[in-house]
Coordinates of C-alpha atoms and ligand atoms in Angstrom, one line a residue:
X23 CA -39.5 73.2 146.9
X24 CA -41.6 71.0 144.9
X25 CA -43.3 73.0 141.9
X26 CA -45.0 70.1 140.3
X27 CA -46.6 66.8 141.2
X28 CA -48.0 63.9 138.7
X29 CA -50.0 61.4 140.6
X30 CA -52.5 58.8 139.1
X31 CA -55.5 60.5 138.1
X32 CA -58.1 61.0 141.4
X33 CA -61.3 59.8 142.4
X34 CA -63.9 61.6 144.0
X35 CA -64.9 59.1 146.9
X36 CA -68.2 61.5 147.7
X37 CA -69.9 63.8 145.9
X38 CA -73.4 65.4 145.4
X39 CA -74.4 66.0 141.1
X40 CA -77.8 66.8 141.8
X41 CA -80.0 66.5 138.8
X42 CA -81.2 69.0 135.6
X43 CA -80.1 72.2 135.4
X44 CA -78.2 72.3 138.5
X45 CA -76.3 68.9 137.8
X46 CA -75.3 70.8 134.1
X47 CA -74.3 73.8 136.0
X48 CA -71.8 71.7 138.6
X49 CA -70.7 68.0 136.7
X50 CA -68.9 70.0 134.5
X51 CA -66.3 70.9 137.6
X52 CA -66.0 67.2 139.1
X53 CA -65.3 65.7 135.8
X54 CA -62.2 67.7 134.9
X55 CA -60.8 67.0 138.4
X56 CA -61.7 63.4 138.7
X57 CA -62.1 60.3 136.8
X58 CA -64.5 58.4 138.7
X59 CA -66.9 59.7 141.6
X60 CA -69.4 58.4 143.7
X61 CA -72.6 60.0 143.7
X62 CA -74.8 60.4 146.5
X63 CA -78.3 59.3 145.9
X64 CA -80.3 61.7 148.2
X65 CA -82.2 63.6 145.4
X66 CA -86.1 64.5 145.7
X67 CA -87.1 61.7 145.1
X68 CA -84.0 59.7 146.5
X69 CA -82.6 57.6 143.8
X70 CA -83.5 54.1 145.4
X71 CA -83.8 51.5 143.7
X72 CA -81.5 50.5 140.9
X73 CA -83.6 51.2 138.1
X74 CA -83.3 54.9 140.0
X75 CA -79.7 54.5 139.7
X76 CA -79.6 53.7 135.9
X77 CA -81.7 56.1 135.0
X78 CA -80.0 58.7 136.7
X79 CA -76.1 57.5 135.7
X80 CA -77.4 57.9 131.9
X81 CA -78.9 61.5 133.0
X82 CA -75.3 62.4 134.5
X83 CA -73.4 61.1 131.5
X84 CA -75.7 63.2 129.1
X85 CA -75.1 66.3 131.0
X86 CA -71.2 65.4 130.5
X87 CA -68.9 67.9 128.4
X88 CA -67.8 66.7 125.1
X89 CA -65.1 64.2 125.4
X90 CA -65.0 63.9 128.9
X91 CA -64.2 60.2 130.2
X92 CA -65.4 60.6 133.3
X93 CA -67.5 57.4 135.0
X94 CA -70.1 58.0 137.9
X95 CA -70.4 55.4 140.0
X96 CA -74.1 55.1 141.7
X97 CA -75.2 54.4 145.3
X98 CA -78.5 53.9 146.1
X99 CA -80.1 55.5 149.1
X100 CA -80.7 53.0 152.1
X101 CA -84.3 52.9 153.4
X102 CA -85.9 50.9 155.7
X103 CA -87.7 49.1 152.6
X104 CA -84.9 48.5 150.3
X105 CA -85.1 45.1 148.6
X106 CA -82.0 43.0 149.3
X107 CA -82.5 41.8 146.1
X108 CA -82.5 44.6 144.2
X109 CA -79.4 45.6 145.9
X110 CA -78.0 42.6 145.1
X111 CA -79.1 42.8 141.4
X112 CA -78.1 46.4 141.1
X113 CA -74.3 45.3 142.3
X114 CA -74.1 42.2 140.5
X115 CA -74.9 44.2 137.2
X116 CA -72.4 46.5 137.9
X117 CA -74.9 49.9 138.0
X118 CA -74.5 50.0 141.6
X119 CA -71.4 50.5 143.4
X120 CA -72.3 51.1 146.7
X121 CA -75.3 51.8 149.5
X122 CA -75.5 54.7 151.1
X123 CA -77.1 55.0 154.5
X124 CA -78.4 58.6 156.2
X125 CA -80.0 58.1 159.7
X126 CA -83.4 59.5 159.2
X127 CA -83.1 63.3 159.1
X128 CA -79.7 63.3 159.4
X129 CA -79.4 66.0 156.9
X130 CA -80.1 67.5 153.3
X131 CA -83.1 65.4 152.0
X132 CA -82.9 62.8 154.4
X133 CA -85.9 62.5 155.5
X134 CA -86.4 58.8 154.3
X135 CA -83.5 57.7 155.8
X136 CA -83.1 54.8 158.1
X137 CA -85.2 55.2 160.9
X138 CA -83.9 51.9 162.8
X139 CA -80.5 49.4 162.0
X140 CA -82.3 46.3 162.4
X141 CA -85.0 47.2 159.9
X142 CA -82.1 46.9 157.4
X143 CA -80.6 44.1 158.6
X144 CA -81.1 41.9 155.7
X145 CA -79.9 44.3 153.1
X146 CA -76.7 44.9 155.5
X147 CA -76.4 40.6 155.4
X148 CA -76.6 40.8 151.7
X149 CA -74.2 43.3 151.0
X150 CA -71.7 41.8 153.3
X151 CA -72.3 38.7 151.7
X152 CA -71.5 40.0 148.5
X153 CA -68.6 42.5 149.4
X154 CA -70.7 45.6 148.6
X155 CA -69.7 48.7 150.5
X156 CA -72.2 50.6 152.8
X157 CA -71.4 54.6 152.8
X158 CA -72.7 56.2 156.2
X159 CA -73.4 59.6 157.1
X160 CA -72.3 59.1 160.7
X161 CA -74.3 61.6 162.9
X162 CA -76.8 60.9 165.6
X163 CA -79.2 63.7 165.4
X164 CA -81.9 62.6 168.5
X165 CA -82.8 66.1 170.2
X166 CA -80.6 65.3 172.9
X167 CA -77.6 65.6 171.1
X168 CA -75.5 68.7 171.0
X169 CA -75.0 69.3 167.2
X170 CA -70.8 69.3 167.9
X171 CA -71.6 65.8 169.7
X172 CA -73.3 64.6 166.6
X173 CA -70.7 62.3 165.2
X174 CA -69.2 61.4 168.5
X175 CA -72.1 59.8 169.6
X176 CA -73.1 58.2 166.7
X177 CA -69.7 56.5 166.4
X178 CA -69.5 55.2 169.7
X179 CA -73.5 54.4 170.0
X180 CA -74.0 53.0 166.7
X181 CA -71.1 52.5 164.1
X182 CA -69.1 50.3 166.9
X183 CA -72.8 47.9 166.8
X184 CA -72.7 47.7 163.5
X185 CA -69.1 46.7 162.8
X186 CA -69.9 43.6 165.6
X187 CA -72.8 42.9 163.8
X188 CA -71.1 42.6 160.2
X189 CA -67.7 41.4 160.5
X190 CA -67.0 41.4 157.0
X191 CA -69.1 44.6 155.4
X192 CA -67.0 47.4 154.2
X193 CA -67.7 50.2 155.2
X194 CA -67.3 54.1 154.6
X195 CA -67.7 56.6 157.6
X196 CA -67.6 59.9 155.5
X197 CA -66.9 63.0 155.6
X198 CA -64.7 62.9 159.2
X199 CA -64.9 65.8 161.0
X200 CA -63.5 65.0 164.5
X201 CA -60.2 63.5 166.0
X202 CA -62.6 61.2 167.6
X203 CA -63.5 59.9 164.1
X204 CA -60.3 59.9 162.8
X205 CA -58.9 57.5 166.0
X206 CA -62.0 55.3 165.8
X207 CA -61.6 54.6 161.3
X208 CA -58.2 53.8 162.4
X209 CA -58.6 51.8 165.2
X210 CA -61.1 49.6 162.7
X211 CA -59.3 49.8 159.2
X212 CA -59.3 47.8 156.7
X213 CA -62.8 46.8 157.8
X214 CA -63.9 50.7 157.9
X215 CA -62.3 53.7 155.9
X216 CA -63.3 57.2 156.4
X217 CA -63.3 60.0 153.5
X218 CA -62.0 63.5 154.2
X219 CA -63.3 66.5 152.2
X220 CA -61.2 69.9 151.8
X221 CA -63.3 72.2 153.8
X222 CA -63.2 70.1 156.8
X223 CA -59.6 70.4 156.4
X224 CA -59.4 74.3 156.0
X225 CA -62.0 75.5 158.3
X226 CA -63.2 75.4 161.7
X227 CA -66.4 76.6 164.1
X228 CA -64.3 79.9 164.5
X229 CA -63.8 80.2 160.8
X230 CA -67.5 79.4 160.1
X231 CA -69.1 81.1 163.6
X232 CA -66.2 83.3 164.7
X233 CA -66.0 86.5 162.7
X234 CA -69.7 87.0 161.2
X235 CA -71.7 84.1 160.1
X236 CA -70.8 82.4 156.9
X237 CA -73.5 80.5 155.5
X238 CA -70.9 79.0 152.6
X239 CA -69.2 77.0 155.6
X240 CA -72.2 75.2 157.0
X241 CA -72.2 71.9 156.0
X242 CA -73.2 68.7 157.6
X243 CA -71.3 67.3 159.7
X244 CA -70.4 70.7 160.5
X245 CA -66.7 72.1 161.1
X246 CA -65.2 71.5 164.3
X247 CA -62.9 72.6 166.3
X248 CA -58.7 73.3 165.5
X249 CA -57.8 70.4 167.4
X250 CA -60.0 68.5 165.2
X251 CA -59.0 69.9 161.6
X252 CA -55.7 69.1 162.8
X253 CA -56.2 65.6 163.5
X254 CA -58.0 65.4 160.2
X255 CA -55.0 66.7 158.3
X256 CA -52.8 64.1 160.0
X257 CA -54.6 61.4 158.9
X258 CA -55.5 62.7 155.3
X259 CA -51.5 63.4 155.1
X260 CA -50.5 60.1 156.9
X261 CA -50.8 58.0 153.7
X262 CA -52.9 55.3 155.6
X263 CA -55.3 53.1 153.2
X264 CA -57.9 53.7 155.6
X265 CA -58.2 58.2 154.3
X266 CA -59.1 58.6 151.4
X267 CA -60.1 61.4 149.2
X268 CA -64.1 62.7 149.5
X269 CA -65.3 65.8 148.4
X270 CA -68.5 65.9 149.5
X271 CA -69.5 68.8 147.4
X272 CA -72.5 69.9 147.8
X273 CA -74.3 72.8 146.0
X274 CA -77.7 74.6 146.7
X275 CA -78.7 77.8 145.1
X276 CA -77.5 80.6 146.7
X277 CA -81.4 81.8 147.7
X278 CA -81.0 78.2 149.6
X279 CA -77.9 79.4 150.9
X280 CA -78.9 83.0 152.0
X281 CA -81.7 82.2 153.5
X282 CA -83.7 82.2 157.1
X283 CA -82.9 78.6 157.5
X284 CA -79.5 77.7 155.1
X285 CA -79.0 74.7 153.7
X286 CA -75.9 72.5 154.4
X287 CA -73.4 71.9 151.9
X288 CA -70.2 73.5 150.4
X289 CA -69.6 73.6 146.8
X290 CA -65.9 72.7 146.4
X291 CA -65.4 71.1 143.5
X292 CA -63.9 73.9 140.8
X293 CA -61.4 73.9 143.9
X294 CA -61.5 70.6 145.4
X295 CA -58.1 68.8 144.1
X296 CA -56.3 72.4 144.1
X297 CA -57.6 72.8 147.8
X298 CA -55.6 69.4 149.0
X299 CA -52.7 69.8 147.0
X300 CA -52.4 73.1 149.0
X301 CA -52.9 71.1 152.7
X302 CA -50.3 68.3 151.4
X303 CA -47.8 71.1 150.6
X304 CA -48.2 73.1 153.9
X305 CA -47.6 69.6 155.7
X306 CA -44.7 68.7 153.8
X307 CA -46.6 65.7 152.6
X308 CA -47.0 66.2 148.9
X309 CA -45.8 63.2 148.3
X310 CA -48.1 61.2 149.8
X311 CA -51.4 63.0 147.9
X312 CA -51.4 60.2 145.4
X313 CA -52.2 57.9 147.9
X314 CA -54.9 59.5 149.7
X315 CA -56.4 60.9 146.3
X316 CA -55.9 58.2 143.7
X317 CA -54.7 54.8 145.4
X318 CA -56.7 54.3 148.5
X319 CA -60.0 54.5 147.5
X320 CA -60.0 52.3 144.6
X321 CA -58.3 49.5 147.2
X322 CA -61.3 49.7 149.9
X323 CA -63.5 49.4 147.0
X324 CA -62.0 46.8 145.2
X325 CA -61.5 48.2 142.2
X326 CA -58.6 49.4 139.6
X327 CA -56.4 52.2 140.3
X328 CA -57.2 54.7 137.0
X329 CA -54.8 54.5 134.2
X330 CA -54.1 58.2 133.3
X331 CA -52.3 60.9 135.3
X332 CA -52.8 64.1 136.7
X333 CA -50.1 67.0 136.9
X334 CA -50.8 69.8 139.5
X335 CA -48.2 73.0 139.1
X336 CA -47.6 75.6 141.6
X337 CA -49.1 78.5 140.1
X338 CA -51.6 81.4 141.3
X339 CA -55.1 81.5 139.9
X340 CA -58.1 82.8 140.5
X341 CA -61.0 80.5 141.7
X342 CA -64.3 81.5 140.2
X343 CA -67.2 83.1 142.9
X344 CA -69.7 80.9 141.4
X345 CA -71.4 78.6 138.6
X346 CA -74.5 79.5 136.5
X347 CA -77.5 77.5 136.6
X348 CA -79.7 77.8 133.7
X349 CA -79.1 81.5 133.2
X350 CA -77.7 84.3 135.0
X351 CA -80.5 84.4 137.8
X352 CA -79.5 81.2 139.5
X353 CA -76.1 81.2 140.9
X354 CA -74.2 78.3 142.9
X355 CA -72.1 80.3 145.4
X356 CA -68.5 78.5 144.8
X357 CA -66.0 77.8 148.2
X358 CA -63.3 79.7 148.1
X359 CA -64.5 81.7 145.5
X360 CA -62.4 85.1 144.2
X361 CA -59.4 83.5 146.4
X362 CA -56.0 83.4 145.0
X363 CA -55.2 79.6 144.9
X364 CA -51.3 78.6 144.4
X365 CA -51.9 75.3 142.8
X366 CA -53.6 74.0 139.4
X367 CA -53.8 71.0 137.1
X368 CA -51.5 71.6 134.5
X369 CA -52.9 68.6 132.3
X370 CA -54.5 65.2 132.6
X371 CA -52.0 62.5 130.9
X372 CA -53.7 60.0 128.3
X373 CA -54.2 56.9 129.7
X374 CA -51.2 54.2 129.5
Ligands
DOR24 O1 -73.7 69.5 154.1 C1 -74.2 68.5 153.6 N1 -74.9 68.7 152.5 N2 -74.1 67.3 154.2 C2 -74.8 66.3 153.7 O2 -74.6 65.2 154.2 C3 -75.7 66.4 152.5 C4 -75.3 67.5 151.7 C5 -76.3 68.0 150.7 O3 -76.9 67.1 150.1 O4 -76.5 69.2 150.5
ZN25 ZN1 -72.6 64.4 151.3

């Protein structure tokens, strides 16, 4: 039995930081996991532009802790709008990795989202142009569609379009959630990669809906069925370039959380890494984590593989229930908080 893995040091693909008191609360757990992450830009206001971007990467690496080396790398948020050539700008100066696009209303804060793909159309050109990667939150949420359906129907009805349409853009469908998904990044890699988080490993409908309503578990896309988590594992355990590690974590106050109408999102990250090493080692597959968490990304992106190391040692601990924000009040509800989880990071190596 394998007590101890070292793998380059991971990236966090997706992530949400938030901003002020609630991004010091949370980037404090991302950046002792991860070396690089990519932040989602759907704060209120969505960070859009790239003098958005800047400004809010210099917020993020104020709120750092002492000594940390951790980079965020900034997407801005796709609206119908958007300025190719601030895009363009944004990339070319290296503050912007990426371009995020939410259908409008999709989800959490996306109310500006795009309402129409050919509205974008010359942004999309650009970007493919200049090998800039375009992040989707792949759900179709017209009225019609049954919420399990969601990302179905926007891969078949949309995504396929698009990847006609730009032959040579890059993109990201994140956060997979269905074996329907997981066939279709596949059947499209390297052109399209998909991002996996931990929770939509872990749990299912029945695990969210089954035994009492947990609010924690709701996310968007939301957890499917076992036939689905399974599929998910598969491919996050494959070793394929086209799965890739994404947290998606995503915290809201726990009044948000407990609430008449809860907001979607899991806060995963003081478990995130721990969480996959545990689905790697159930599989068998712990040997192929360093590809799925620290090598595959950084290739669809285009960019260096990290230089430091990670060890993760089989050892029981106890994962906290949540995170402060700004005084005791304010609590982030953590996922599996209070659970015992068998694997840590011993250390993280100095770079070579
Ligand atoms: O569950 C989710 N929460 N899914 C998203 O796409 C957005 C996120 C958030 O920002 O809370
Ligand atoms: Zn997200």
């Amino acid at each position: 039995m394998t007590d101890s893995i070292t793998i380059r040091a991971p990236d966090d693909w997706h992530v949400h930081l938030r901003d002020g008191a609630m991004l010091r609360a949370v980037l404090p757990f991302t950046a002792a996991s991860f070396a690089r992450a990519i932040v989602m830009p759907n704060l209120v206001p969505p960070v859009v532009t790239t003098v958005d971007a800047a400004a809010y990467r210099e917020r993020i690496l104020s709120a750092l802790p002492e000594g940390s080396t951790f980079t965020p790398l900034m997407t801005a948020y796709l609206r119908d709008d958007t300025d190719p050539d601030d895009i363009a700008a944004g990339f070319g100066s290296g503050v912007l990795t990426a371009v995020k696009l939410y259908p409008a209303h999709a989800t959490t804060n996306a109310a500006a989202g795009v309402t129409d793909f050919a509205r974008v159309h010359a942004v999309l050109a650009r970007m493919e142009k200049l090998g800039m990667p375009l992040l989707i939150h792949g759900e179709d949420v017209a009225p019609e569609v049954d919420i399990f359906d969601r990302e179905a129907r926007f891969v078949e009805r949309r995504l396929a379009p698009l990847l006609r349409d730009f032959p040579g853009l890059r993109i990201v469908l994140e956060h997979l959630s269905t074996r329907v998904a997981v066939d279709f990044v596949r059947a499209h890699a390297p052109q399209l990669a998909g991002t996996i988080t931990p929770h939509h490993l872990v749990e299912t409908r029945n695990s969210m809906l089954g035994h009492g309503l947990r609010p924690h578990l709701y996310c968007m896309p939301v957890v499917k069925t076992e036939a689905d988590r399974v599929a998910l594992v598969e491919a996050a355990t494959s070793g394929e370039a086209c799965f890739f590690l994404g947290t998606d974590s995503a915290p809201h106050a726990l009044g948000r959380k407990l609430a008449p109408v809860c907001a979607a999102g899991v806060f995963n990250a003081p478990v995130a890494i721990e969480t996959y090493a545990g689905i790697f080692d159930q599989a068998g597959r712990l040997d192929r984590l360093e590809a799925f968490a620290s090598l595959n990304g950084p290739r669809h992106y285009g960019l260096p593989v990290n230089a430091g190391t990670v060890t993760l040692i089989r050892a029981d601990w106890e994962a906290p229930r949540d995170a402060a924000v700004d005084g005791p009040e304010v609590r982030v509800a953590a996922y599996r908080g209070g659970e015992t989880i068998p694997w840590r990071i011993a250390d993280a190596g100095a770079p070579e």
